[in-house]
Short mmCIF file of C-alpha atoms in Angstrom, two decimals:
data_model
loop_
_atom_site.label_atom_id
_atom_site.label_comp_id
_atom_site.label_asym_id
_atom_site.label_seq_id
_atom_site.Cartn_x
_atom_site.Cartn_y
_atom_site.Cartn_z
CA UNK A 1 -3.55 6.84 22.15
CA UNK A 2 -0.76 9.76 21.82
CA UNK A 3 -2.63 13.00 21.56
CA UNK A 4 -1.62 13.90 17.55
CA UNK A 5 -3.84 10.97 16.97
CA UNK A 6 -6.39 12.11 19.74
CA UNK A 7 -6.77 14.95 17.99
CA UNK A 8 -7.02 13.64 13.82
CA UNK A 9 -10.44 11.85 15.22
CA UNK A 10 -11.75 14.84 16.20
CA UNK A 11 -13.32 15.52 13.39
CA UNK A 12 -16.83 14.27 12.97
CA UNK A 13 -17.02 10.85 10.73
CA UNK A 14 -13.49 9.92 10.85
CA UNK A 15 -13.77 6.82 13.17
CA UNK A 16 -16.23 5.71 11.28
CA UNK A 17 -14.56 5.47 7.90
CA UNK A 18 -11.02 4.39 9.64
CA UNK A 19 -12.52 1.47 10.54
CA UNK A 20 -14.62 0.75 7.17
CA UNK A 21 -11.03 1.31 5.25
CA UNK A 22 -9.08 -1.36 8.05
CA UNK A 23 -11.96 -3.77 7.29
CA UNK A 24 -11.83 -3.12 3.41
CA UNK A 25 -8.05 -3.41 3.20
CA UNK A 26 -7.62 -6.83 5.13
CA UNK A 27 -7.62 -8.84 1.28
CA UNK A 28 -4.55 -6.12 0.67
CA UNK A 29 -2.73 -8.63 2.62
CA UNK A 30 -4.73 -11.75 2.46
CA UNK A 31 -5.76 -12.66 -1.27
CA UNK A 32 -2.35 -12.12 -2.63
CA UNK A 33 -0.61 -14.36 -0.24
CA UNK A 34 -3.85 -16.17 0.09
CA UNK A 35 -3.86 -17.49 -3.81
CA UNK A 36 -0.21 -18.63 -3.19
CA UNK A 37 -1.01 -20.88 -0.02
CA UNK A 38 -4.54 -22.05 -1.98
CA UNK A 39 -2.15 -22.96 -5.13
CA UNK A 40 0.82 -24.61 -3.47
CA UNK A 41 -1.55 -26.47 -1.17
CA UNK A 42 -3.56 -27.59 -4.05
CA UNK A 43 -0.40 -28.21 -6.82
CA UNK A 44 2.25 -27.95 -5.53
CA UNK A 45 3.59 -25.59 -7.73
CA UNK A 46 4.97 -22.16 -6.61
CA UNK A 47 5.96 -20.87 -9.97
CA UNK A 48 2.04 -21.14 -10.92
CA UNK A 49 1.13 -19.45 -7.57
CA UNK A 50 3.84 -16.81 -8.05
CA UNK A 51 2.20 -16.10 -11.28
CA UNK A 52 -1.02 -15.83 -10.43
CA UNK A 53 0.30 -13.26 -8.14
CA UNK A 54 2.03 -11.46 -9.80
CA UNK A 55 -1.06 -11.80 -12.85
CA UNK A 56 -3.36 -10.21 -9.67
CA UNK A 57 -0.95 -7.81 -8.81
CA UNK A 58 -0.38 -7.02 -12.54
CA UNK A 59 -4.09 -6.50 -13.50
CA UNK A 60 -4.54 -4.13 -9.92
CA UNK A 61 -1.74 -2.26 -11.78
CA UNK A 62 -3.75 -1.43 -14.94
CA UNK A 63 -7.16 -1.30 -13.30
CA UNK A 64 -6.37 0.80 -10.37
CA UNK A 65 -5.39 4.23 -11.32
CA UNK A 66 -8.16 3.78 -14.05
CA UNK A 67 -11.24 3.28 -10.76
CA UNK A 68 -9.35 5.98 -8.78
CA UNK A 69 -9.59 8.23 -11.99
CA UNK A 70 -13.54 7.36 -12.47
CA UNK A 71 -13.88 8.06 -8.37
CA UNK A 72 -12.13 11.62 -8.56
CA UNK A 73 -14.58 12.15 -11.72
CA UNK A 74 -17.92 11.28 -10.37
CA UNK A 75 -17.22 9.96 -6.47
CA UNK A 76 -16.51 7.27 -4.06
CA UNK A 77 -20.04 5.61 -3.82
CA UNK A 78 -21.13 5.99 -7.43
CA UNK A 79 -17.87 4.08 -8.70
CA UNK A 80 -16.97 1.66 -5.75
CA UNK A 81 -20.04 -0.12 -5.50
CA UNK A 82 -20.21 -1.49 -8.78
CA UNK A 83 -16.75 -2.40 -9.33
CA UNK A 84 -16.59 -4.14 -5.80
CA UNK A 85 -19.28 -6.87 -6.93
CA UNK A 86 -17.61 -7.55 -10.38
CA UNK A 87 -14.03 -8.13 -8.01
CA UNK A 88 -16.23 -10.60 -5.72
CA UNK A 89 -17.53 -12.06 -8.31
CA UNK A 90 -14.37 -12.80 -10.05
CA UNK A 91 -12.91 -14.08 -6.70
CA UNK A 92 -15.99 -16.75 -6.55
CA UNK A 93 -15.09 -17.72 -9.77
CA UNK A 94 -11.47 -18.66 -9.20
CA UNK A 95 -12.27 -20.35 -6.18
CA UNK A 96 -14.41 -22.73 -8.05
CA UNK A 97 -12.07 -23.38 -10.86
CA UNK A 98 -9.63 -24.66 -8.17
CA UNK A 99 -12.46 -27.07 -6.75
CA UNK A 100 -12.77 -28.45 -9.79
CA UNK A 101 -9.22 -28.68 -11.20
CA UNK A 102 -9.86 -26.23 -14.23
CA UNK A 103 -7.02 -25.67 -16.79
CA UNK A 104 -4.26 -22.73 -15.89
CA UNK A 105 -5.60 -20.49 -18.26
CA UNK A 106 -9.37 -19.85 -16.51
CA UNK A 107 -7.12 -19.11 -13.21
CA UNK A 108 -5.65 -16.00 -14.57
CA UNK A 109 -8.89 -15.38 -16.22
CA UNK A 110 -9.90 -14.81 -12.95
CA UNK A 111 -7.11 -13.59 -11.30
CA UNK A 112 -7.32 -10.70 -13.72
CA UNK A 113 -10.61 -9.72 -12.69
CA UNK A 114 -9.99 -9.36 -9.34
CA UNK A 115 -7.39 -6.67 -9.98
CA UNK A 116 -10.42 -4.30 -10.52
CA UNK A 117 -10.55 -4.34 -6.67
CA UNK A 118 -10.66 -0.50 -5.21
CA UNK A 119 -7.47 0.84 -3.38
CA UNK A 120 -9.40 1.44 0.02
CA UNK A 121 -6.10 2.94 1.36
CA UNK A 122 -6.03 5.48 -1.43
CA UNK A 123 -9.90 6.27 -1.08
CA UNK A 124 -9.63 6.85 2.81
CA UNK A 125 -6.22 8.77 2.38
CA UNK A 126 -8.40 11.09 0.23
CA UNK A 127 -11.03 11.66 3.28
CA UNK A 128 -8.62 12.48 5.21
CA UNK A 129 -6.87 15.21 3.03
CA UNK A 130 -9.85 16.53 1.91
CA UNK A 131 -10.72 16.79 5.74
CA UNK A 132 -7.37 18.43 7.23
CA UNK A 133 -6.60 20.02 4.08
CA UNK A 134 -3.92 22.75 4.38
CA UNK A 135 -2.86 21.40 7.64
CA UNK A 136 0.19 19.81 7.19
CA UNK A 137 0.91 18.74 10.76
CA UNK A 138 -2.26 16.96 11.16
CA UNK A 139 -2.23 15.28 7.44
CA UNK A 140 0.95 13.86 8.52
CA UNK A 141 -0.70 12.12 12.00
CA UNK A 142 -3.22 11.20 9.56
CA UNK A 143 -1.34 9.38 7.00
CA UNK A 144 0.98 7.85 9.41
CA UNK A 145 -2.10 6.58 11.17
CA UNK A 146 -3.37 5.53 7.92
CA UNK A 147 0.27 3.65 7.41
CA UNK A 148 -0.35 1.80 10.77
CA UNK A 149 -3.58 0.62 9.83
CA UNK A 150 -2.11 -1.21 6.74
CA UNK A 151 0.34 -2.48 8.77
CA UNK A 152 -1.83 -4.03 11.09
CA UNK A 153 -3.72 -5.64 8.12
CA UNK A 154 -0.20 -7.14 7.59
CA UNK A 155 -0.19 -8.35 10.47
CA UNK A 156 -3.00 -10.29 10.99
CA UNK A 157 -3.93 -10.56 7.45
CA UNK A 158 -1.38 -12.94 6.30
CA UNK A 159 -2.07 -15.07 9.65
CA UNK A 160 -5.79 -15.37 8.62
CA UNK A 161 -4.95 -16.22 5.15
CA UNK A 162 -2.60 -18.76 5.41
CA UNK A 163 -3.98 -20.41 8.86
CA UNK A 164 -7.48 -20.62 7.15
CA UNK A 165 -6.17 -22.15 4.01
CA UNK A 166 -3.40 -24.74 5.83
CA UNK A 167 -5.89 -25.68 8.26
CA UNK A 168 -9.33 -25.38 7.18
CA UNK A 169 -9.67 -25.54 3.55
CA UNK A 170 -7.02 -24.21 0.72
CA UNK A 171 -9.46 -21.91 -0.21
CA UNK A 172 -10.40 -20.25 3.17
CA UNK A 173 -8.12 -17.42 2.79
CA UNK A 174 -9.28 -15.81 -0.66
CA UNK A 175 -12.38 -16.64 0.52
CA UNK A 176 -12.59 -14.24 3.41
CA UNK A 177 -10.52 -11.94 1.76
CA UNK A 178 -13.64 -11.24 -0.88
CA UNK A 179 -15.95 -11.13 2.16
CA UNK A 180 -14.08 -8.25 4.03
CA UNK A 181 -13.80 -6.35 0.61
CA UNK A 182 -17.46 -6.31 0.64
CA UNK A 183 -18.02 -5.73 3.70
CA UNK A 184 -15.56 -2.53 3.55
CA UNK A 185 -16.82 -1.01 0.54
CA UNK A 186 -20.34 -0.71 1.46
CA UNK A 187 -20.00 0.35 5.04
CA UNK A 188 -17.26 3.00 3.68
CA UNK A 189 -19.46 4.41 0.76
CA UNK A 190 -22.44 4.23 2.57
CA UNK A 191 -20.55 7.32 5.18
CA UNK A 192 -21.39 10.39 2.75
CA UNK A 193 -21.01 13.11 4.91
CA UNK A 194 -17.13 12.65 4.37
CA UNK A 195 -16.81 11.56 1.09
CA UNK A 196 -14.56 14.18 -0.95
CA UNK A 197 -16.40 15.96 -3.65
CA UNK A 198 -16.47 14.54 -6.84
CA UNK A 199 -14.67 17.02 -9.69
CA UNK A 200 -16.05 17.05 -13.05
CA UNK A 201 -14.44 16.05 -16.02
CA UNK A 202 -13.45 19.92 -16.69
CA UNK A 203 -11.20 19.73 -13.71
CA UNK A 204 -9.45 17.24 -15.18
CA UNK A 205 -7.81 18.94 -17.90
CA UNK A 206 -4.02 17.69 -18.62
CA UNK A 207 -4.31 14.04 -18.37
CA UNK A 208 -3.57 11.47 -16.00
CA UNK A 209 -2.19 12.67 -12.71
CA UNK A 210 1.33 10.38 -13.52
CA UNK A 211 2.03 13.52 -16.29
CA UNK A 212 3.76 15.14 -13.32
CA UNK A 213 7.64 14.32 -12.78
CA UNK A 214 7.52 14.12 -9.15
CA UNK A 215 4.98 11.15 -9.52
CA UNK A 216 6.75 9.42 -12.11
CA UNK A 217 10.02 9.17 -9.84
CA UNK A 218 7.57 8.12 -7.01
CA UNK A 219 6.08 5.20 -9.38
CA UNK A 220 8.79 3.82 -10.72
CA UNK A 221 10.80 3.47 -7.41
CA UNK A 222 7.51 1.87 -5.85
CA UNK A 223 7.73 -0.89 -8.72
CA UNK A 224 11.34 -1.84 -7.26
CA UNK A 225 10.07 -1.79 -3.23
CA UNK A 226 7.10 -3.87 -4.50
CA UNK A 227 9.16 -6.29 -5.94
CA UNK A 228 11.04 -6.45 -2.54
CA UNK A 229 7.38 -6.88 -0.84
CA UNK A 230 6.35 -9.62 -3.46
CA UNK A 231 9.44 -11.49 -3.18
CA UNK A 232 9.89 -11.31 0.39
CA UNK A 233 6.07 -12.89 0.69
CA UNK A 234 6.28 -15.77 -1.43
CA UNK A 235 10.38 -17.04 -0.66
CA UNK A 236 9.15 -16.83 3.64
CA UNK A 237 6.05 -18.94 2.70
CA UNK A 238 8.64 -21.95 0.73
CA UNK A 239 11.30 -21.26 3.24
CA UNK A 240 9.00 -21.92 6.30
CA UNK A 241 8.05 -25.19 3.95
CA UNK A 242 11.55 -26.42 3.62
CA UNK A 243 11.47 -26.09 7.75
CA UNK A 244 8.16 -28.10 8.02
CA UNK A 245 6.17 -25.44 9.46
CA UNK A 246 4.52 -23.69 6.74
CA UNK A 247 1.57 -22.45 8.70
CA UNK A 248 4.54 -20.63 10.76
CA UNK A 249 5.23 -17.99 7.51
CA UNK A 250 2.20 -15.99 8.51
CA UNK A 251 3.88 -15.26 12.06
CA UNK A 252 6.92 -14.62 10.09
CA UNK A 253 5.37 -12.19 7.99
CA UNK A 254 3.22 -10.55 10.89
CA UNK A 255 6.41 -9.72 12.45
CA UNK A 256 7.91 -7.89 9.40
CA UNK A 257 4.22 -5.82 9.26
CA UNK A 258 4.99 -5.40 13.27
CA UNK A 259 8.10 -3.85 12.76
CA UNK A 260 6.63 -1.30 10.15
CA UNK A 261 3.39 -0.92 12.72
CA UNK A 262 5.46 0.59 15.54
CA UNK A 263 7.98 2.67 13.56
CA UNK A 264 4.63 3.98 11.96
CA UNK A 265 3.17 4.70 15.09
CA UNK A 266 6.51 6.82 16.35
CA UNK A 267 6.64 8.46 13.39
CA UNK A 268 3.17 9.68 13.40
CA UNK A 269 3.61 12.00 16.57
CA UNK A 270 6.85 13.43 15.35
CA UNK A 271 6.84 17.40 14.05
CA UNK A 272 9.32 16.93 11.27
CA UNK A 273 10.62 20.03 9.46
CA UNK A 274 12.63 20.25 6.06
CA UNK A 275 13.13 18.40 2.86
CA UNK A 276 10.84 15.52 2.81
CA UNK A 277 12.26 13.86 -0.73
CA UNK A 278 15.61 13.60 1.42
CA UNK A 279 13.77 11.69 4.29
CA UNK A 280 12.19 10.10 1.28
CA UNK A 281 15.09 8.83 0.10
CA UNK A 282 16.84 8.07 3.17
CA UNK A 283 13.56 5.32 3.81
CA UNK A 284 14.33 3.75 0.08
CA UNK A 285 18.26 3.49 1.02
CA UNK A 286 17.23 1.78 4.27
CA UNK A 287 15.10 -0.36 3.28
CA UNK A 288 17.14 -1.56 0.27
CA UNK A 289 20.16 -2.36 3.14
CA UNK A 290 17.55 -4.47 5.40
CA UNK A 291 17.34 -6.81 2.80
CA UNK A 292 21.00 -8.12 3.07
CA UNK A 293 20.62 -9.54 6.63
CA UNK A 294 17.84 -12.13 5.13
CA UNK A 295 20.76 -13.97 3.11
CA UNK A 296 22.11 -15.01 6.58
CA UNK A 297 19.16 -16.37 8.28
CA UNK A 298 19.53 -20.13 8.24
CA UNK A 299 16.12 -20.89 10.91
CA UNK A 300 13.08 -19.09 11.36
CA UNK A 301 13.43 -17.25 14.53
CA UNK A 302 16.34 -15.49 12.61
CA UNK A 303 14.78 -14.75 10.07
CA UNK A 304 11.81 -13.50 12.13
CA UNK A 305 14.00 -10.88 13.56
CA UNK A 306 15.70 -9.97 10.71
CA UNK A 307 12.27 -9.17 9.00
CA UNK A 308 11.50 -7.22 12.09
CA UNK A 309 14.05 -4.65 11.44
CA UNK A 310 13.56 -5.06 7.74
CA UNK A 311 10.09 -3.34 8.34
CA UNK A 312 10.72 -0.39 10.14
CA UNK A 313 11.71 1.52 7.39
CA UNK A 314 8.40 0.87 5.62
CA UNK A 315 5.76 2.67 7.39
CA UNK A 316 7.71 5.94 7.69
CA UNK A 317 8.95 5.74 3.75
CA UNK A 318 4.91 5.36 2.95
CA UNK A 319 4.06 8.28 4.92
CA UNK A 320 6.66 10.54 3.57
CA UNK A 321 5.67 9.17 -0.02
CA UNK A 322 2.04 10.35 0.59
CA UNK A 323 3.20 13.76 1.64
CA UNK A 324 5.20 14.29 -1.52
CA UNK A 325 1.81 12.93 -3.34
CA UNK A 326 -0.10 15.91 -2.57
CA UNK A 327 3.12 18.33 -3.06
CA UNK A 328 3.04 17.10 -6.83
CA UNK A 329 -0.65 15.87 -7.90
CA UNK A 330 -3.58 18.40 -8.14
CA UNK A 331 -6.37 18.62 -5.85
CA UNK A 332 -8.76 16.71 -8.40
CA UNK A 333 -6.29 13.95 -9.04
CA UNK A 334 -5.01 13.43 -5.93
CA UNK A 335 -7.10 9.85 -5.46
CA UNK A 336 -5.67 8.80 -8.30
CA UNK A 337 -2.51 10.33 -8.03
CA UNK A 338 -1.90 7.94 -4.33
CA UNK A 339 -3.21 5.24 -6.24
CA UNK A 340 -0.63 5.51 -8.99
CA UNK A 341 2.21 4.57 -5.82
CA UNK A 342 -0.11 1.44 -5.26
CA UNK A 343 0.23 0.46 -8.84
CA UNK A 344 4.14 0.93 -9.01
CA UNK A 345 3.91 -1.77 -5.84
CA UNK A 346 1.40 -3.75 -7.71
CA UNK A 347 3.54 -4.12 -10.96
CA UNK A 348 6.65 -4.53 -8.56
CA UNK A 349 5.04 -7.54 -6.36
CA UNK A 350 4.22 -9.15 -9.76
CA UNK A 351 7.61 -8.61 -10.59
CA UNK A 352 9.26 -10.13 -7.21
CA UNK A 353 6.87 -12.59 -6.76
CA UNK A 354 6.70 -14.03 -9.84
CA UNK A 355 10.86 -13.93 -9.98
CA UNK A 356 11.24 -15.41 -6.61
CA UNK A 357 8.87 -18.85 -7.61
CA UNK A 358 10.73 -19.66 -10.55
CA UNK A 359 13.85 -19.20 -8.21
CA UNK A 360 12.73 -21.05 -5.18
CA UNK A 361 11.32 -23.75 -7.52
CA UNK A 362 14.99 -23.88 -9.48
CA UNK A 363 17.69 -22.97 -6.96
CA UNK A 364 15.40 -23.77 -3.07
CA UNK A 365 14.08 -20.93 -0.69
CA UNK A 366 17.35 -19.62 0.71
CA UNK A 367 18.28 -18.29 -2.73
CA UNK A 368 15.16 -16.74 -3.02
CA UNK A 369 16.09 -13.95 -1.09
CA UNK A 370 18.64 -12.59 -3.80
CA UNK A 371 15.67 -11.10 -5.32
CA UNK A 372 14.63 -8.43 -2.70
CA UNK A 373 17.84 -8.00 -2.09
CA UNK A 374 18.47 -6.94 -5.93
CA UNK A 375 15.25 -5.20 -6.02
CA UNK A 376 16.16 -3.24 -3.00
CA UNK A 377 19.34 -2.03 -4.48
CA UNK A 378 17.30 -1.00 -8.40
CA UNK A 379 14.99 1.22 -6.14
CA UNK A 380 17.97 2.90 -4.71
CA UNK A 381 19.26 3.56 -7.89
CA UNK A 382 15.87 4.88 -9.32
CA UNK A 383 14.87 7.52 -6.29
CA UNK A 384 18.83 8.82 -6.55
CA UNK A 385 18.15 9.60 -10.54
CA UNK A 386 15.24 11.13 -9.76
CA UNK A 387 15.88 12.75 -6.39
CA UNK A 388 16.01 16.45 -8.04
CA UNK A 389 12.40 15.89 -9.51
CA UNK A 390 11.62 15.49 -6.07
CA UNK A 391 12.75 18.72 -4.91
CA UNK A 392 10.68 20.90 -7.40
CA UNK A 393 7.32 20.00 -6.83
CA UNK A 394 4.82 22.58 -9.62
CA UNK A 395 4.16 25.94 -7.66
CA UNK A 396 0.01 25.63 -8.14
CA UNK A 397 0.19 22.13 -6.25
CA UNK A 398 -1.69 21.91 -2.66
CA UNK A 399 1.33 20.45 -1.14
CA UNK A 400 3.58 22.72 -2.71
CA UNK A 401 1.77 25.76 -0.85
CA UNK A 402 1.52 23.58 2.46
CA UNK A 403 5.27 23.47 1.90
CA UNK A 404 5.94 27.43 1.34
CA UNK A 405 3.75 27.61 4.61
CA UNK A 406 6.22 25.31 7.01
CA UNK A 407 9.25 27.36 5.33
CA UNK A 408 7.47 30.57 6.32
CA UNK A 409 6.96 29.18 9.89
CA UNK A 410 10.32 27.99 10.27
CA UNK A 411 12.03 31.47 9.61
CA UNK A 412 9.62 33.25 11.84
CA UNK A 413 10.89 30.50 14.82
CA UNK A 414 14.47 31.37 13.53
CA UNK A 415 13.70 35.06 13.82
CA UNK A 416 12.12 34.89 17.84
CA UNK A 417 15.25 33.34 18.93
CA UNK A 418 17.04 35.03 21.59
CA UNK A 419 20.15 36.78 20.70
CA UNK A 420 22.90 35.73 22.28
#
């Protein structure tokens, strides 16, 4: 392991509760890809299974920032717990309704349910800043390593899923997607000694953490790179279908998290200096142009590399997203604050996926990929409105100060340079 992520595990508990999150955040990847393998296996129908993925990713959207609010308020283990077993619970009850063939309208039921589920990535993020706070170099190692982790859930994650549930049983894959939530939750809440302190409600004067600008222009852009995620997910599972090799969309899809997972992993050891919101933006613009190539894949090895440069923009655009997070969301908010970026890609993934079954169903899998390609282009157009909101994140902010420190250190390097 490079030494800048040598050195982030340093710190006393932090193994432990990187691991907890990576087993926590395996359904992140597995029950929303899962429940669209489980339904098309079952019906048939992908406009149903886009639905009730984009009706999961939909209710995360509401319920999210609403648990991340509660666990800045009175703290991790207090709040996750509970909400955990109502999510599993939910999850057992829409696997039964598809045994038995219940109507449509007890699967979203369901489905809706389940989108209490905790952002572990959010909750995790949190230990970490509350551990190396004021230390921006090592926050960034942290968050990119936090970045790789997800990726590698996206990696194996969708393999698990869909591999269970094509070979096993069709509901395999949400199945052990509900028993690595549990698993994750309690071994993560049960590690106190690095919980963050919880802030009473008097520290949470102002309202919801999405009041601030900065956030908003973060949110809404992450509902347009969702729907690029959501869509790009459901059109690879029909268009390995239409190939006869279904089971072969997880590999496709592990190699679009792989791409992410080593750009990630570069990115992590890298000292960058100035204006993160342009970097920021640079990752959106990217991203939105690696779509295009997806329109000309006609086979699945294509397409496999195509994806594969598709993703390296990701993991560095999260990481950078994160950072501008902290320079824009209080110290009390800031769980919910990250977790606010995870709903704008929860509403978005509804959005794509949901757009891309009715379009695979009506027009076949190739023309599926219009809609990332689309959506890639709207979140372009979003973070270049509100690229100057970016720039002025509120003086009293952590990150803000963190910021005014790397200035400070850049002019004093500036000022020991040699004369020439």
């Amino acid at each position: 392991m490079p030494s800048p992520y040598r050195a982030i595990f340093e710190a006393p508990g932090t193994r432990a509760f990187s691991v907890a999150g990576f087993v926590g955040r395996m359904p992140l990847s597995m029950m929303g890809i899962g429940i669209v393998t489980m339904i098309s296996q079952v019906t048939g129908r992908y406009g149903l299974a886009g639905a009730l993925s984009a009706a999961l990713a939909l209710s995360a959207a509401v319920l999210g920032p609403q648990v991340s609010r509660y666990v800045d308020r009175y703290g991790q283990r207090r709040v996750l717990r509970p909400v955990t077993l109502v999510a599993v619970a939910a999850g057992a009850g829409l696997l039964l309704c598809v045994t038995f063939e219940a109507p449509d309208w007890t699967l979203f039921a369901f489905t809706a349910v389940i989108g209490c589920v905790p952002s572990l990535g959010a909750m995790t993020r949190a230990r970490w800043a509350s551990i190396y706070r004021g230390q921006g170099s090592m926050l960034h190692t942290a968050y990119a390593w936090e970045s790789i982790v997800d990726e590698v859930c996206f990696i194996f994650g969708p393999i698990i899923s869909i591999g269970l549930s094509t070979i096993w049983f069709p509901e395999a894959g949400p199945l052990l997607a509900g028993v690595f939530l549990a698993i994750g939750v309690f071994w993560l809440t049960a590690q106190r000694a690095t919980e963050p302190k919880a802030h009473p409600r008097e520290e949470h004067s102002g309202g919801s953490a999405l009041r601030s600008p900065g956030l908003q222009v973060l949110a809404l852009t992450f509902v347009a790179v969702g729907s690029v995620f959501g869509a790009v997910d459901v059109v690879t599972v029909a268009f390995a279908e239409e190939r006869g090799s279904k089971a072969a969309a997880s590999l496709v899809l592990a190699v679009y998290a792989l791409g992410s997972c080593l750009a990630g992993a570069v990115f992590g050891t890298l000292r960058l200096k100035g204006d993160p919101s342009r970097r920021w933006l640079l990752g959106v613009t990217t991203m939105a142009v690696s779509m295009i190539p997806l329109l000309l894949a006609g086979n699945l090895p294509l397409l496999a590399v195509a994806l594969f440069v598709a993703g390296m923009s990701i993991a560095p655009t999260m990481v950078t997203t994160m950072a501008l997070v902290e320079a824009h969301v209080p110290r009390s908010k800031l769980t919910e604050g990250m977790t606010w970026t995870g709903t704008g890609l929860a509403i978005g993934v509804a959005l794509g996926s949901s757009a891309a079954g009715w379009v695979v169903d009506a027009s076949g899998a190739a023309a599926g990929y219009v809609v990332p390609v689309v959506s890639g282009a709207v979140a372009v157009v979003v973070g270049l409105l509100g690229y100057r909101r970016l720039g002025r994140p509120a003086p009293t902010r952590e990150g803000q100060r963190e910021r005014d420190a790397e200035i400070a250190e850049e002019h004093e390097d500036g000022e020991q340079q040699p004369v020439a």
